[in-house]
Short mmCIF file of C-alpha atoms in Angstrom, two decimals:
data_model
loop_
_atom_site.label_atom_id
_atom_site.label_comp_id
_atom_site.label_asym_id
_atom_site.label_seq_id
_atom_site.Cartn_x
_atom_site.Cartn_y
_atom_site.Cartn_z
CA UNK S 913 -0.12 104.71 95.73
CA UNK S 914 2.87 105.41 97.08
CA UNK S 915 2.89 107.38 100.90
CA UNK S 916 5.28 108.67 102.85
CA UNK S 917 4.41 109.02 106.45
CA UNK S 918 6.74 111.13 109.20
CA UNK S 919 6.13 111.37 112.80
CA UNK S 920 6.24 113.17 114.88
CA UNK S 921 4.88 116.06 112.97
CA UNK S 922 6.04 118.97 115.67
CA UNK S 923 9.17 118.14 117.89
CA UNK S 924 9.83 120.56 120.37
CA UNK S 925 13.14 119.97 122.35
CA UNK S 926 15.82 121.34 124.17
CA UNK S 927 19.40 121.51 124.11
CA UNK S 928 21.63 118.56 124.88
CA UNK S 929 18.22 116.15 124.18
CA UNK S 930 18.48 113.38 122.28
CA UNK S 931 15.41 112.63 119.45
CA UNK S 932 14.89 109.96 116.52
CA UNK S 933 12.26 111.33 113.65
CA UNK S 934 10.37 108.44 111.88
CA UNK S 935 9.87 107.90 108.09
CA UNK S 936 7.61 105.60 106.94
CA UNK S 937 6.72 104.70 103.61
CA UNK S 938 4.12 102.33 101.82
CA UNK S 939 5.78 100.28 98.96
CA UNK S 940 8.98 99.05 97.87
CA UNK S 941 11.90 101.40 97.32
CA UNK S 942 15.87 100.89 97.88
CA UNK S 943 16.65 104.72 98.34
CA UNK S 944 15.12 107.75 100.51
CA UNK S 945 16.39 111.36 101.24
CA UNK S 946 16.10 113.79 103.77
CA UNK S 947 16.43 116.86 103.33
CA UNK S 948 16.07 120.24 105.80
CA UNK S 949 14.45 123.79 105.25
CA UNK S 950 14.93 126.69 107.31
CA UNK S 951 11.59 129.29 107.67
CA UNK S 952 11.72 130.94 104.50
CA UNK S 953 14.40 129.12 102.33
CA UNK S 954 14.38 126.83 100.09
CA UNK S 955 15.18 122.65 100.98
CA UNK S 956 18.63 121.72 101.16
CA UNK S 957 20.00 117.89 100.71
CA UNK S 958 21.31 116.42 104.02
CA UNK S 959 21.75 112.31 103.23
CA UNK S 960 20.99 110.11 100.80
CA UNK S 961 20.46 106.61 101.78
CA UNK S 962 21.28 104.17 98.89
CA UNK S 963 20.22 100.35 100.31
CA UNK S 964 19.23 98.27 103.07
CA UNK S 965 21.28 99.17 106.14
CA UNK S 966 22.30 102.43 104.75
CA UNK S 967 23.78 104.66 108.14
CA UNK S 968 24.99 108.30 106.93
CA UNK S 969 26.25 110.91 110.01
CA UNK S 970 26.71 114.99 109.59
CA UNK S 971 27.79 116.52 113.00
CA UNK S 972 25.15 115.51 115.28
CA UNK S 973 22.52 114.03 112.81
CA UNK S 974 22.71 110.72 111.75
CA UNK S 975 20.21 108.81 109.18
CA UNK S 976 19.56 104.93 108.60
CA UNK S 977 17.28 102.87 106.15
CA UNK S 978 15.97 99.43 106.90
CA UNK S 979 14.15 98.62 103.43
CA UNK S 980 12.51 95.28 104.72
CA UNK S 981 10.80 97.75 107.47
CA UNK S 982 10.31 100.49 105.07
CA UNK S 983 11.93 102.93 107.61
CA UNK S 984 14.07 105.82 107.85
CA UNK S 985 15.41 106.90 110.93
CA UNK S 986 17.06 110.40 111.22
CA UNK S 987 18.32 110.68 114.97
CA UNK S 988 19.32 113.87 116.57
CA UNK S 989 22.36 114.02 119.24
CA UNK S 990 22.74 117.02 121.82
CA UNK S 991 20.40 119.13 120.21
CA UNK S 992 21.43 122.78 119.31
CA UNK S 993 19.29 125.69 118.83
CA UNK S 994 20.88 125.39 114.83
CA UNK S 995 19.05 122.93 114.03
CA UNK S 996 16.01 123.96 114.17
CA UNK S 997 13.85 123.41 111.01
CA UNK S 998 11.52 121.00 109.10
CA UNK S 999 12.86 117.73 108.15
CA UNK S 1000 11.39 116.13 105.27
CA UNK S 1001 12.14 112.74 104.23
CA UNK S 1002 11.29 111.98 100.42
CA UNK S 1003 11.08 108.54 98.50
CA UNK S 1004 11.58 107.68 94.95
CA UNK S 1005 8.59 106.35 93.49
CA UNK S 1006 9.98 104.91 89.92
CA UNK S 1007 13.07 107.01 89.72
CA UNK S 1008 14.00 110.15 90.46
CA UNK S 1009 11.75 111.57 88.72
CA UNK S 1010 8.85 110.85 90.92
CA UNK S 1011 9.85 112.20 94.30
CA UNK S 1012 6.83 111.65 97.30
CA UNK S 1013 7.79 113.72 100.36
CA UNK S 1014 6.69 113.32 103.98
CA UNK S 1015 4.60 116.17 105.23
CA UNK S 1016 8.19 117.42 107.12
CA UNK S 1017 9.25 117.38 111.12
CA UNK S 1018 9.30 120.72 112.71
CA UNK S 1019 12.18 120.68 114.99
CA UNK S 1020 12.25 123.67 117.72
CA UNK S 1021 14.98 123.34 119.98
CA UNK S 1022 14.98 125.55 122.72
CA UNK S 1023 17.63 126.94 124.87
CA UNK Q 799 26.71 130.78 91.06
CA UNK Q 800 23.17 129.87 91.49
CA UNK Q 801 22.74 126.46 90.98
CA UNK Q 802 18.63 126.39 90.63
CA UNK Q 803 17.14 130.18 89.89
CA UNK Q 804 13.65 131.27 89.82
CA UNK Q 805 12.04 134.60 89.32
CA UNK Q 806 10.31 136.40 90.92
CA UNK Q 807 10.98 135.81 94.42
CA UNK Q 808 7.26 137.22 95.52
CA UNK Q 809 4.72 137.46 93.18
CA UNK Q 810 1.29 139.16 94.82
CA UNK Q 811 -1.71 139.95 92.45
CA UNK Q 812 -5.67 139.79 92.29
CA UNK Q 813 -7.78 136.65 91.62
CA UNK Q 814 -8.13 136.41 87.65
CA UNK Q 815 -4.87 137.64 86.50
CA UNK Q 816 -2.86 135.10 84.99
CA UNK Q 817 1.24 134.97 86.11
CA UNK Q 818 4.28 133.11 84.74
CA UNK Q 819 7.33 132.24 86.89
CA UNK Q 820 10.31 131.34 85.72
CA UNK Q 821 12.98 128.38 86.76
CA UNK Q 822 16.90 127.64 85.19
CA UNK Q 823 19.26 125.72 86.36
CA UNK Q 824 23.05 125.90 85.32
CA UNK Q 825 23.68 122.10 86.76
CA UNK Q 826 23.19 120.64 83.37
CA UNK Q 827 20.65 117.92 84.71
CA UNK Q 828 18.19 116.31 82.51
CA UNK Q 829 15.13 116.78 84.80
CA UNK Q 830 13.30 119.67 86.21
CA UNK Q 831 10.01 119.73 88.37
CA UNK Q 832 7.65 121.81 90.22
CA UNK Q 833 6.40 121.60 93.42
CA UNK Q 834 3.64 123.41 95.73
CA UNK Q 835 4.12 124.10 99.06
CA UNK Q 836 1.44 125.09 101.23
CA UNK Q 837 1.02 126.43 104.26
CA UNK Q 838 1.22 123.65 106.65
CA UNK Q 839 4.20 123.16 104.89
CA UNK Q 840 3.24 119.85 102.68
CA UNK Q 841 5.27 119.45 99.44
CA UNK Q 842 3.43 118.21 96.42
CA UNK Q 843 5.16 117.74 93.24
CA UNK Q 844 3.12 119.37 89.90
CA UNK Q 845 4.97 118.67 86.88
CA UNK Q 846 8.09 116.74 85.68
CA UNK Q 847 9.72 117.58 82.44
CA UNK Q 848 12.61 115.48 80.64
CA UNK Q 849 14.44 116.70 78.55
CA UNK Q 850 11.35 119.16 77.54
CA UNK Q 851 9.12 116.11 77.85
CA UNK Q 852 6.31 116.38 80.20
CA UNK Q 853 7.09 112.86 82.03
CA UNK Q 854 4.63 113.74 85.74
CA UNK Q 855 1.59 115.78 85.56
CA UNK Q 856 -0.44 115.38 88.66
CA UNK Q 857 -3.72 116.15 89.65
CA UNK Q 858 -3.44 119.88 88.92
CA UNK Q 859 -6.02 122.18 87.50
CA UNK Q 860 -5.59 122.92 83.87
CA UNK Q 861 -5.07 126.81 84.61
CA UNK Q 862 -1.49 125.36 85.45
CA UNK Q 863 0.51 125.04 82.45
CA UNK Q 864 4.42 124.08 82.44
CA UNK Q 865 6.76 125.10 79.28
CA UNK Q 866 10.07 123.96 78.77
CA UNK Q 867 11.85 125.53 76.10
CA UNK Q 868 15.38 123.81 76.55
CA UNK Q 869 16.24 121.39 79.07
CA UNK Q 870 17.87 124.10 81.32
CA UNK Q 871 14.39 126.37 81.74
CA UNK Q 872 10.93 125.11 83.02
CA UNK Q 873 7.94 128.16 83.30
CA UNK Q 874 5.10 127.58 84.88
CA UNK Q 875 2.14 129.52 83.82
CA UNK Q 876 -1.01 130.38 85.53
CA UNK Q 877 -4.17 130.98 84.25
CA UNK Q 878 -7.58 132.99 85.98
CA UNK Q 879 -5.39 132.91 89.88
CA UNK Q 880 -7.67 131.74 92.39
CA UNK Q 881 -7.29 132.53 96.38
CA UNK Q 882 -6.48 128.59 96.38
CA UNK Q 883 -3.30 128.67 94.62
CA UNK Q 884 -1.69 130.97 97.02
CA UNK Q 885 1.74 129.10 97.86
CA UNK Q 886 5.51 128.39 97.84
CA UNK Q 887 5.85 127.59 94.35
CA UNK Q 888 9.65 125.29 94.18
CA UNK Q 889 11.25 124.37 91.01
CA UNK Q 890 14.16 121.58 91.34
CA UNK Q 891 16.13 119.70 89.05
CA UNK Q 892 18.12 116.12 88.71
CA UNK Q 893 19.95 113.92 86.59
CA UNK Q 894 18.04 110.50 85.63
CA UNK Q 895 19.50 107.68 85.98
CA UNK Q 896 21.97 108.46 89.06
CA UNK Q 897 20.35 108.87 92.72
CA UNK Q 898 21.99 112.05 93.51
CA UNK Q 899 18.98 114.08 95.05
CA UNK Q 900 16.66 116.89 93.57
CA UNK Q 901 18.38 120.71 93.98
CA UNK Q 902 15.76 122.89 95.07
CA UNK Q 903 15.32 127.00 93.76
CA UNK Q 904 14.65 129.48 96.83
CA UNK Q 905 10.94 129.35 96.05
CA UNK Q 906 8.07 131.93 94.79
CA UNK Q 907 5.91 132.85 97.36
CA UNK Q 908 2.65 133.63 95.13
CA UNK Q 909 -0.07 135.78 97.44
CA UNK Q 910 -3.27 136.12 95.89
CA UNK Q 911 -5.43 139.25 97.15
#
């Protein structure tokens, strides 16, 4: 069975830090997402990382995949109080059809 | 132009009533899912329909019971509500067969009393 494991679970930081979130997952895939919710909305798409060595950067979030490590990096620069949410990361068990999320990263950045 | 829609927004009701929420989406994908969210925030995925075939259909109680009645709609209908099933309920869609990610509705936030 396929599992997707994030850590840390709660990430409280403040502004101008620097932070990596971990994604883990348990079997072989060549793709992974991440994606962000706010309190109260709905999840938005923020990368999607297509094969080994995969690096994708939006403003001061960038994301990597190392498929032989079966890890997904999403690293935060200079934190603002913006981004606060949960980041989930999400894996493709067969195809898209079969989407396993991470139990999500609560980011609180604070002033 | 809403590209995933459900309804309602907030659904509240008593334990034993049975509900329906809707999902459409105008993105012309194949694919359309739900999901439960719960409070601590974990996202489990329910149901997967294909082209109005149920493809996924996880370990969920039979009082849950998807319809599809085009490729562009997926209901979900509850039967007998119990306090458990109190949740986010999210309904996404994708296209097979490319990797461009799942677009998520704005959720129903289902209350049982």
């Amino acid at each position: 069975e396929l599992k997707v494991e994030q850590n840390p679970l709660f990430l409280s930081m403040q502004e101008g830090k620097n932070y990596t979130i971990y994604c883990n997952y348990s079997t072989t895939s060549d793709r992974l997402y991440w994606y962000r919710q706010d309190p109260g909305k709905s999840l938005e798409s923020l990368f999607v990382l297509l094969s080994n060595g995969a690096v994708k950067q939006e403003g001061r979030l960038m994301a990597s995949l190392d498929t032989k490590a079966r890890l997904s990096t999403l690293h935060i620069t200079a934190a603002v109080h913006d981004l606060s949410a949960t980041y989930f990361c999400a894996v493709p068990l067969y195809n898209n059809n079969d989407m396993r999320f991470g139990a999500g990263t609560r980011l609180t950045v604070k002033p | 132009d809403t590209a995933v829609s459900q309804t309602p927004k907030y659904l509240v009701t008593q334990m034993g009533n049975d509900k329906s929420i809707k999902c459409e989406q105008n993105l012309g994908h194949d694919t359309m899912y739900w999901y439960k969210q719960d409070s601590k925030k974990f996202l489990k995925i329910m149901f997967s329909y294909n082209n109005k075939e149920l493809i996924i259909n996880e370990t969920v109680p039979n009082r849950f019971s998807p319809k599809s009645p085009d490729k562009a709609h997926l209901n979900l209908h509850i039967n007998s509500l119990e306090l458990g099933d109190s949740a986010v309920y999210f309904c996404a869609s994708s296209q097979t067969d490319t990797y461009q990610p799942q677009h998520f509705g704005d959720g129903t936030r289902l209350s049982i009393l």
